[in-house]
């Protein structure tokens, strides 16, 4: 027995048009026998993996019946030595091939080259017993001759009187028989059984086709064009076209103008309506190999998405574009690692069915009655694969479904198309095989759409940002942006600290300056004491020349003393600064190492490792300089530098100079009494000059500090602006990630937004409410402003600067416990954020209805997600109006399923039917509906394609097995029957 794996509608190679040995016209097959031919035929089908074949012949199904006979006995086919002709694998494949008859007809009117038009009747194999009565016995040529074997033989006898056998007369009849379109239309119109079991395909080549596309441009411009009514009628009764011409394909799908300037949705709708009006319906273009010899068998094929049944084939009438592709590679490519192939419940207590549930790579819908286990299945998939289970929890923090309470030994297993399996309950540390799936639980969308109502809903802006950053390149850019902003935050904090340190230093210097003597008093005292020293020196008997020399020596002494003072000051400054620089160098090394550790390419890493090695050298140099300044103390308590350095050299010079001055000054200090007075006066002069120098130095320091305060103030607002520019830049860099959504009418505009409420709250908390200074700055401090209120950076900066200045000058009243530095840091905190404004077809997200907003959020989640892993959605229609479902959601799912596997729980027929779901999973819980089931499992599931149809079998007691998938949809899903009818009429097919 051959086990069939049912994954719903799958892409398979179909060959709609292939002749076999003995074909009624142009038989070029060279095989010695029919048996030999079919061996070659089915070997070629297996080698080319063709799974559906239309066995074609002119006015006959005899060759089709021969093929069926051959396959029915394929297990027993042997060669002359008794060896099996086919391997087991080949037998299994060939037995699964869907064989169907293709009766090729010729009809008037003739083509431009005088050839007859070929039209093909593709029949349901189950309808074959009725063909003689419903088809061959009714179709006539213009002479009234029937198309059945008797009629063709009679017609051949009339045309060739010299023919001696019925076989010769039959062949002659076939060569000359041309059907009458009128009788074919009559059969179609009168016989519903015929209509339901036949697909008509017309050739569209210049040689043997109606060739509408070559003429349709003129036709649309002039309704009196050259295509006559009879030829037009052929198109209207046809369901598909034999053609590989891209113009044909686009025209019959209503996409002739797609890709041209100004093409839009309205033009497409008009084209569709025009094709339906003039051709009866939109149509797929098909191709077959049309082989008349062995060498061309299956060298052409068509990809068709559907069950290997006639119902599967009929789907091309309802979905002419998405169900058919003419190309080499299999359509809708998805990597094996991101496709769930099958799932299975492990339930030893038979609560859940143990049967494997197969999934399609495109759209899977789960339907069922209330509490039938629809959401449990979706939840189980999500719980097994999601690394973060927070989205699986209810608002109370508990799991939505406690599956082990239903079956204590419960488990759930998922197998990817790559063949890797994983269970829900597994070893800790075993990573998910598909970790980046998207799971959208029931009511999740509305929580995002109504954040005021649903306080626990995840912030929408963060969701959009996270989705944008699913792209590796975008995430790298955003991570760098965050790192830069944090650096700016740190730099701003440091500058504010420095700003207040400078202010404190300035105030200290000003206070110190106030303790110094008056500059004019000091200068007067110096002049007076200098004059007294001169007089005392004269009194000591020093000549004019000696006095002059003595004066020079005293000046040398003052300079030497000042140099020693400067020496001590420089030493302390260098020691402190080198310590600070050593810390900076350590930070630079840490930053360098962090950078190098993030680099992936060795060539890039090596280059920057070399170029930034100077940072390590800098650290070494600073450490060496600090070491040079170390001082040792000997046993006598004398201190000296351990290593050679400029200070040691300068110290030796100063000490040597002091000794020389002491030696030089002694000859002028003979009179002890006078000398004592001179010493006192000189000391006073030295002290006064030192004070004057300190006053000048303090004045200069105060001026320099005030300049630094101002420049630091400017740096603070410069870094404030640079931080804001980071938001502008990252938004510009991420813009490309949102452009793809615009084709769906969805626009995301990034804005650098200011959080006015947060600033107001923080400033309000540190302000003196009695004075309420915050009311004086509506430009930035307004409790009515929202975080989404439009803002201009320069306006915000101007307002912040004003408040900054008023805090500093004390005119802004703060709470007594709040100091100015804290207030400034609060004011200058980073209140900017990247805000993503969303519009859909010119409607702003915040102004949409909840239903429409929910759909737009769904579009965001799917459209922005860079991952190609499955999307799981639980009842997306719950908050959508019917128009949004039929117009927006259905269209969106039909397109997105081509890119990613989608699994949807739904009770809406439009999502099931008009999204053309490839796989329908029907869920049932025993005792939860009016129909009892004999299934031994509490929760049971079955799956298949929507074209899987079979009438309800009253004798089948297992509910899920008692009808086809189509019947389940019609019975379970409200409006299911109407949805099927709407789908069939959508593109003009009735």
Short mmCIF file of C-alpha atoms in Angstrom, two decimals, residues 404-766:
data_model
loop_
_atom_site.label_atom_id
_atom_site.label_comp_id
_atom_site.label_asym_id
_atom_site.label_seq_id
_atom_site.Cartn_x
_atom_site.Cartn_y
_atom_site.Cartn_z
CA UNK A 404 0.25 18.66 31.04
CA UNK A 405 -2.94 19.01 33.09
CA UNK A 406 -4.77 17.36 30.16
CA UNK A 407 -2.19 14.60 29.87
CA UNK A 408 0.55 14.32 32.48
CA UNK A 409 2.94 12.73 29.97
CA UNK A 410 2.13 15.22 27.22
CA UNK A 411 4.74 16.40 24.72
CA UNK A 412 4.72 17.98 21.29
CA UNK A 413 7.17 17.45 18.46
CA UNK A 414 8.06 19.63 15.46
CA UNK A 415 10.13 18.52 12.47
CA UNK A 416 11.54 21.05 10.04
CA UNK A 417 11.77 20.38 6.33
CA UNK A 418 15.52 20.01 6.91
CA UNK A 419 14.65 16.86 8.86
CA UNK A 420 15.56 18.20 12.33
CA UNK A 421 13.06 17.43 15.11
CA UNK A 422 12.49 19.08 18.47
CA UNK A 423 10.13 18.54 21.37
CA UNK A 424 8.37 21.07 23.55
CA UNK A 425 9.74 19.57 26.77
CA UNK A 426 13.44 18.96 26.16
CA UNK A 427 16.84 19.26 27.76
CA UNK A 428 17.59 22.70 29.21
CA UNK A 429 20.01 24.54 26.99
CA UNK A 430 18.81 22.95 23.75
CA UNK A 431 18.24 25.92 21.46
CA UNK A 432 15.17 26.24 19.27
CA UNK A 433 15.51 24.87 15.74
CA UNK A 434 13.52 27.88 14.42
CA UNK A 435 13.92 30.54 17.12
CA UNK A 436 12.81 33.63 15.17
CA UNK A 437 9.23 32.61 14.40
CA UNK A 438 6.57 35.29 14.86
CA UNK A 439 3.64 34.39 17.10
CA UNK A 440 0.65 36.71 17.25
CA UNK A 441 -1.80 35.46 19.90
CA UNK A 442 -5.48 36.24 19.99
CA UNK A 443 -6.19 39.93 20.85
CA UNK A 444 -2.47 40.77 20.70
CA UNK A 445 -2.99 43.17 17.81
CA UNK A 446 -5.78 45.09 19.52
CA UNK A 447 -3.60 45.53 22.60
CA UNK A 448 -1.06 47.28 20.44
CA UNK A 449 -3.73 49.22 18.58
CA UNK A 450 -5.30 50.54 21.82
CA UNK A 451 -2.41 51.16 24.25
CA UNK A 452 -4.55 53.39 26.49
CA UNK A 453 -7.09 50.60 26.96
CA UNK A 454 -4.52 47.83 27.24
CA UNK A 455 -1.83 49.19 29.54
CA UNK A 456 0.10 45.95 29.43
CA UNK A 457 0.35 45.98 25.66
CA UNK A 458 3.87 46.16 24.29
CA UNK A 459 4.69 49.72 23.14
CA UNK A 460 4.08 49.91 19.42
CA UNK A 461 7.05 52.17 18.74
CA UNK A 462 9.39 49.67 20.38
CA UNK A 463 7.82 46.87 18.35
CA UNK A 464 8.43 48.77 15.09
CA UNK A 465 12.00 49.57 16.11
CA UNK A 466 12.70 45.95 17.04
CA UNK A 467 11.27 44.74 13.74
CA UNK A 468 13.40 47.20 11.79
CA UNK A 469 16.43 45.96 13.67
CA UNK A 470 15.80 42.30 12.82
CA UNK A 471 18.03 43.02 9.85
CA UNK A 472 21.64 42.37 10.90
CA UNK A 473 22.95 45.50 9.18
CA UNK A 474 20.25 47.67 10.74
CA UNK A 475 20.85 46.16 14.17
CA UNK A 476 24.58 46.91 13.88
CA UNK A 477 23.80 50.50 12.94
CA UNK A 478 21.31 50.86 15.80
CA UNK A 479 23.68 49.32 18.33
CA UNK A 480 26.36 51.79 17.23
CA UNK A 481 23.82 54.59 17.56
CA UNK A 482 22.98 53.52 21.13
CA UNK A 483 26.67 53.32 21.94
CA UNK A 484 27.25 56.81 20.53
CA UNK A 485 24.28 58.27 22.42
CA UNK A 486 25.53 56.73 25.66
CA UNK A 487 28.96 58.25 25.01
CA UNK A 488 27.29 61.62 24.50
CA UNK A 489 25.31 61.11 27.72
CA UNK A 490 28.53 60.36 29.55
CA UNK A 491 30.31 63.29 27.91
CA UNK A 492 27.44 65.64 28.79
CA UNK A 493 27.49 64.49 32.41
CA UNK A 494 31.25 65.02 32.59
CA UNK A 495 30.96 68.47 31.01
CA UNK A 496 28.25 69.49 33.49
CA UNK A 497 30.46 68.28 36.35
CA UNK A 498 33.36 70.21 34.87
CA UNK A 499 31.15 73.28 34.40
CA UNK A 500 30.20 73.38 38.07
CA UNK A 501 33.76 72.57 39.18
CA UNK A 502 34.98 75.55 37.16
CA UNK A 503 32.31 77.77 38.71
CA UNK A 504 33.32 76.55 42.17
CA UNK A 505 37.00 77.12 41.34
CA UNK A 506 36.22 80.61 40.07
CA UNK A 507 34.32 81.48 43.24
CA UNK A 508 37.19 80.11 45.37
CA UNK A 509 39.72 82.21 43.47
CA UNK A 510 37.55 85.31 43.79
CA UNK A 511 37.16 84.69 47.52
CA UNK A 512 40.90 84.17 47.85
CA UNK A 513 41.57 87.39 45.93
CA UNK A 514 39.37 89.25 48.41
CA UNK A 515 41.76 88.21 51.23
CA UNK A 516 44.77 89.79 49.52
CA UNK A 517 46.03 93.32 50.24
CA UNK A 518 45.21 96.29 48.11
CA UNK A 519 47.42 96.34 45.02
CA UNK A 520 48.07 100.11 45.28
CA UNK A 521 49.07 99.79 48.95
CA UNK A 522 51.54 97.05 48.10
CA UNK A 523 53.10 99.00 45.25
CA UNK A 524 53.44 102.13 47.47
CA UNK A 525 55.00 100.09 50.28
CA UNK A 526 57.49 98.45 47.89
CA UNK A 527 58.59 101.87 46.59
CA UNK A 528 58.90 103.26 50.13
CA UNK A 529 60.89 100.29 51.44
CA UNK A 530 63.14 100.26 48.40
CA UNK A 531 64.01 103.87 49.01
CA UNK A 532 64.75 103.10 52.70
CA UNK A 533 67.07 100.27 51.70
CA UNK A 534 68.99 102.61 49.42
CA UNK A 535 69.35 105.12 52.23
CA UNK A 536 70.56 102.44 54.67
CA UNK A 537 73.07 101.16 52.15
CA UNK A 538 74.43 104.69 51.78
CA UNK A 539 74.61 104.96 55.54
CA UNK A 540 76.65 101.77 55.58
CA UNK A 541 79.30 103.53 53.53
CA UNK A 542 78.75 101.76 50.22
CA UNK A 543 79.87 103.66 47.15
CA UNK A 544 77.55 104.35 44.27
CA UNK A 545 79.11 101.53 42.27
CA UNK A 546 78.76 99.10 45.19
CA UNK A 547 75.14 100.10 45.72
CA UNK A 548 74.44 99.40 42.06
CA UNK A 549 76.12 96.01 42.25
CA UNK A 550 74.33 95.16 45.48
CA UNK A 551 71.01 96.06 43.90
CA UNK A 552 71.65 93.69 41.00
CA UNK A 553 72.48 90.87 43.40
CA UNK A 554 69.27 91.51 45.31
CA UNK A 555 67.27 91.37 42.05
CA UNK A 556 68.98 88.04 41.27
CA UNK A 557 67.89 86.79 44.66
CA UNK A 558 64.26 87.80 44.06
CA UNK A 559 64.29 86.06 40.67
CA UNK A 560 65.82 82.94 42.22
CA UNK A 561 63.21 82.89 44.98
CA UNK A 562 60.40 83.26 42.41
CA UNK A 563 61.91 80.49 40.31
CA UNK A 564 61.90 78.17 43.30
CA UNK A 565 58.24 79.03 43.95
CA UNK A 566 57.39 78.26 40.29
CA UNK A 567 59.40 75.02 40.55
CA UNK A 568 57.21 73.77 43.39
CA UNK A 569 54.02 74.84 41.60
CA UNK A 570 55.01 73.09 38.35
CA UNK A 571 55.97 69.94 40.21
CA UNK A 572 52.56 69.67 41.88
CA UNK A 573 50.71 70.45 38.63
CA UNK A 574 52.67 67.84 36.67
CA UNK A 575 52.17 65.21 39.35
CA UNK A 576 48.40 65.73 39.51
CA UNK A 577 47.94 65.98 35.73
CA UNK A 578 49.98 62.87 34.98
CA UNK A 579 47.79 60.93 37.37
CA UNK A 580 44.67 62.13 35.55
CA UNK A 581 46.22 61.43 32.15
CA UNK A 582 47.14 57.94 33.30
CA UNK A 583 43.45 57.28 33.99
CA UNK A 584 42.48 58.70 30.56
CA UNK A 585 45.05 56.43 28.90
CA UNK A 586 43.56 53.43 30.71
CA UNK A 587 40.10 54.38 29.40
CA UNK A 588 41.51 54.72 25.88
CA UNK A 589 43.06 51.26 26.08
CA UNK A 590 39.79 49.82 27.33
CA UNK A 591 37.90 51.49 24.47
CA UNK A 592 40.46 50.27 21.95
CA UNK A 593 40.23 46.69 23.23
CA UNK A 594 36.42 46.80 23.11
CA UNK A 595 36.56 47.95 19.50
CA UNK A 596 39.07 45.29 18.45
CA UNK A 597 37.01 42.56 20.11
CA UNK A 598 33.97 43.53 18.01
CA UNK A 599 35.81 43.30 14.69
CA UNK A 600 35.19 40.12 12.70
CA UNK A 601 37.69 40.27 9.83
CA UNK A 602 41.30 39.56 10.78
CA UNK A 603 42.66 41.90 8.11
CA UNK A 604 40.60 44.82 9.46
CA UNK A 605 41.42 43.92 13.07
CA UNK A 606 45.16 43.68 12.33
CA UNK A 607 45.17 47.06 10.58
CA UNK A 608 43.52 48.94 13.45
CA UNK A 609 45.44 47.00 16.07
CA UNK A 610 48.60 48.35 14.47
CA UNK A 611 47.32 51.90 13.99
CA UNK A 612 45.97 52.16 17.54
CA UNK A 613 49.04 50.70 19.18
CA UNK A 614 50.10 54.32 19.87
CA UNK A 615 47.52 54.29 22.66
CA UNK A 616 49.50 51.59 24.47
CA UNK A 617 52.70 53.60 23.88
CA UNK A 618 51.01 56.66 25.33
CA UNK A 619 50.09 54.75 28.48
CA UNK A 620 53.67 53.46 28.80
CA UNK A 621 55.07 56.97 28.35
CA UNK A 622 52.79 58.44 31.00
CA UNK A 623 53.66 55.66 33.45
CA UNK A 624 57.36 56.30 32.83
CA UNK A 625 56.91 60.04 33.43
CA UNK A 626 55.11 59.36 36.72
CA UNK A 627 57.91 57.03 37.78
CA UNK A 628 60.51 59.77 37.11
CA UNK A 629 58.86 61.98 39.71
CA UNK A 630 59.26 59.53 42.58
CA UNK A 631 61.28 60.94 45.53
CA UNK A 632 63.38 59.04 48.04
CA UNK A 633 64.32 60.20 51.60
CA UNK A 634 67.76 59.31 53.02
CA UNK A 635 68.69 58.66 56.66
CA UNK A 636 69.32 62.37 57.30
CA UNK A 637 65.79 63.17 56.11
CA UNK A 638 66.97 64.72 52.88
CA UNK A 639 64.71 64.18 49.86
CA UNK A 640 65.90 63.68 46.31
CA UNK A 641 64.64 62.38 42.95
CA UNK A 642 65.41 58.70 42.27
CA UNK A 643 65.66 59.07 38.51
CA UNK A 644 66.96 61.76 36.22
CA UNK A 645 64.31 64.21 35.06
CA UNK A 646 63.91 67.92 34.20
CA UNK A 647 62.87 68.75 37.76
CA UNK A 648 66.05 67.22 39.18
CA UNK A 649 68.11 69.20 36.67
CA UNK A 650 66.24 72.42 37.41
CA UNK A 651 66.54 71.84 41.17
CA UNK A 652 70.32 71.59 40.89
CA UNK A 653 70.40 74.83 38.88
CA UNK A 654 68.23 76.68 41.42
CA UNK A 655 70.28 75.44 44.39
CA UNK A 656 73.55 76.33 42.65
CA UNK A 657 72.23 79.83 41.86
CA UNK A 658 71.11 80.33 45.48
CA UNK A 659 74.58 79.37 46.75
CA UNK A 660 76.20 81.77 44.27
CA UNK A 661 73.91 84.62 45.38
CA UNK A 662 74.64 83.94 49.06
CA UNK A 663 78.38 84.11 48.36
CA UNK A 664 78.10 87.27 46.23
CA UNK A 665 75.97 89.18 48.73
CA UNK A 666 78.18 88.67 51.80
CA UNK A 667 80.72 91.50 51.05
CA UNK A 668 77.83 94.01 51.08
CA UNK A 669 76.52 92.96 54.45
CA UNK A 670 79.31 94.22 56.79
CA UNK A 671 77.32 96.57 59.12
CA UNK A 672 75.29 94.21 61.23
CA UNK A 673 72.69 96.71 62.57
CA UNK A 674 72.12 98.32 59.24
CA UNK A 675 72.10 94.91 57.61
CA UNK A 676 69.35 93.69 59.93
CA UNK A 677 67.20 96.65 58.94
CA UNK A 678 67.98 96.09 55.27
CA UNK A 679 67.15 92.38 55.63
CA UNK A 680 63.79 93.21 57.22
CA UNK A 681 63.01 95.74 54.51
CA UNK A 682 64.12 93.41 51.73
CA UNK A 683 61.96 90.64 53.15
CA UNK A 684 59.02 93.05 53.25
CA UNK A 685 59.71 94.07 49.66
CA UNK A 686 59.95 90.39 48.63
CA UNK A 687 56.73 89.55 50.43
CA UNK A 688 54.91 92.48 48.85
CA UNK A 689 56.16 91.59 45.40
CA UNK A 690 55.08 88.01 46.00
CA UNK A 691 51.64 89.24 46.99
CA UNK A 692 51.49 91.40 43.89
CA UNK A 693 52.46 88.40 41.80
CA UNK A 694 49.77 86.30 43.51
CA UNK A 695 47.18 89.01 42.88
CA UNK A 696 48.12 89.15 39.23
CA UNK A 697 48.13 85.36 39.05
CA UNK A 698 44.74 85.10 40.74
CA UNK A 699 43.32 87.73 38.41
CA UNK A 700 44.61 85.83 35.39
CA UNK A 701 43.32 82.51 36.80
CA UNK A 702 39.90 84.04 37.38
CA UNK A 703 39.82 85.38 33.81
CA UNK A 704 40.94 82.02 32.44
CA UNK A 705 38.40 80.12 34.57
CA UNK A 706 35.56 82.35 33.43
CA UNK A 707 36.61 81.77 29.83
CA UNK A 708 36.61 78.02 30.51
CA UNK A 709 33.17 78.28 32.13
CA UNK A 710 31.86 79.94 28.98
CA UNK A 711 33.55 77.50 26.60
CA UNK A 712 32.29 74.56 28.69
CA UNK A 713 28.81 76.02 28.54
CA UNK A 714 29.13 76.10 24.76
CA UNK A 715 30.51 72.54 24.73
CA UNK A 716 27.52 71.32 26.76
CA UNK A 717 25.07 72.62 24.19
CA UNK A 718 27.28 71.51 21.34
CA UNK A 719 27.22 67.93 22.63
CA UNK A 720 23.47 68.35 23.28
CA UNK A 721 23.01 69.09 19.57
CA UNK A 722 25.39 66.33 18.47
CA UNK A 723 23.43 63.84 20.57
CA UNK A 724 20.22 64.92 18.83
CA UNK A 725 21.93 64.58 15.44
CA UNK A 726 22.56 60.91 16.25
CA UNK A 727 18.78 60.39 16.19
CA UNK A 728 18.46 62.20 12.88
CA UNK A 729 21.30 60.14 11.40
CA UNK A 730 20.06 56.73 12.57
CA UNK A 731 16.58 57.44 11.22
CA UNK A 732 18.10 58.32 7.84
CA UNK A 733 20.26 55.17 7.89
CA UNK A 734 17.29 52.90 8.68
CA UNK A 735 14.94 54.45 6.13
CA UNK A 736 15.72 51.83 3.48
CA UNK A 737 14.31 49.13 5.79
CA UNK A 738 10.84 50.66 5.52
CA UNK A 739 10.68 51.32 1.77
CA UNK A 740 9.50 47.81 0.81
CA UNK A 741 6.26 48.34 2.72
CA UNK A 742 5.24 51.27 0.53
CA UNK A 743 4.19 48.89 -2.26
CA UNK A 744 1.46 47.70 0.13
CA UNK A 745 0.34 51.26 0.83
CA UNK A 746 2.10 51.31 4.21
CA UNK A 747 4.47 54.17 4.99
CA UNK A 748 6.77 54.46 7.99
CA UNK A 749 8.36 57.84 8.59
CA UNK A 750 11.09 58.10 11.20
CA UNK A 751 11.18 61.30 13.30
CA UNK A 752 13.51 62.54 16.01
CA UNK A 753 10.86 63.19 18.67
CA UNK A 754 11.09 65.02 22.02
CA UNK A 755 9.45 63.53 25.11
CA UNK A 756 7.77 66.65 26.49
CA UNK A 757 5.77 64.83 29.22
CA UNK A 758 8.90 63.21 30.66
CA UNK A 759 10.77 66.53 30.79
CA UNK A 760 7.77 68.25 32.40
CA UNK A 761 7.42 65.51 35.03
CA UNK A 762 11.12 65.53 35.93
CA UNK A 763 11.38 69.33 36.14
CA UNK A 764 8.10 69.58 38.06
CA UNK A 765 9.42 67.21 40.72
CA UNK A 766 12.44 69.43 41.50
#
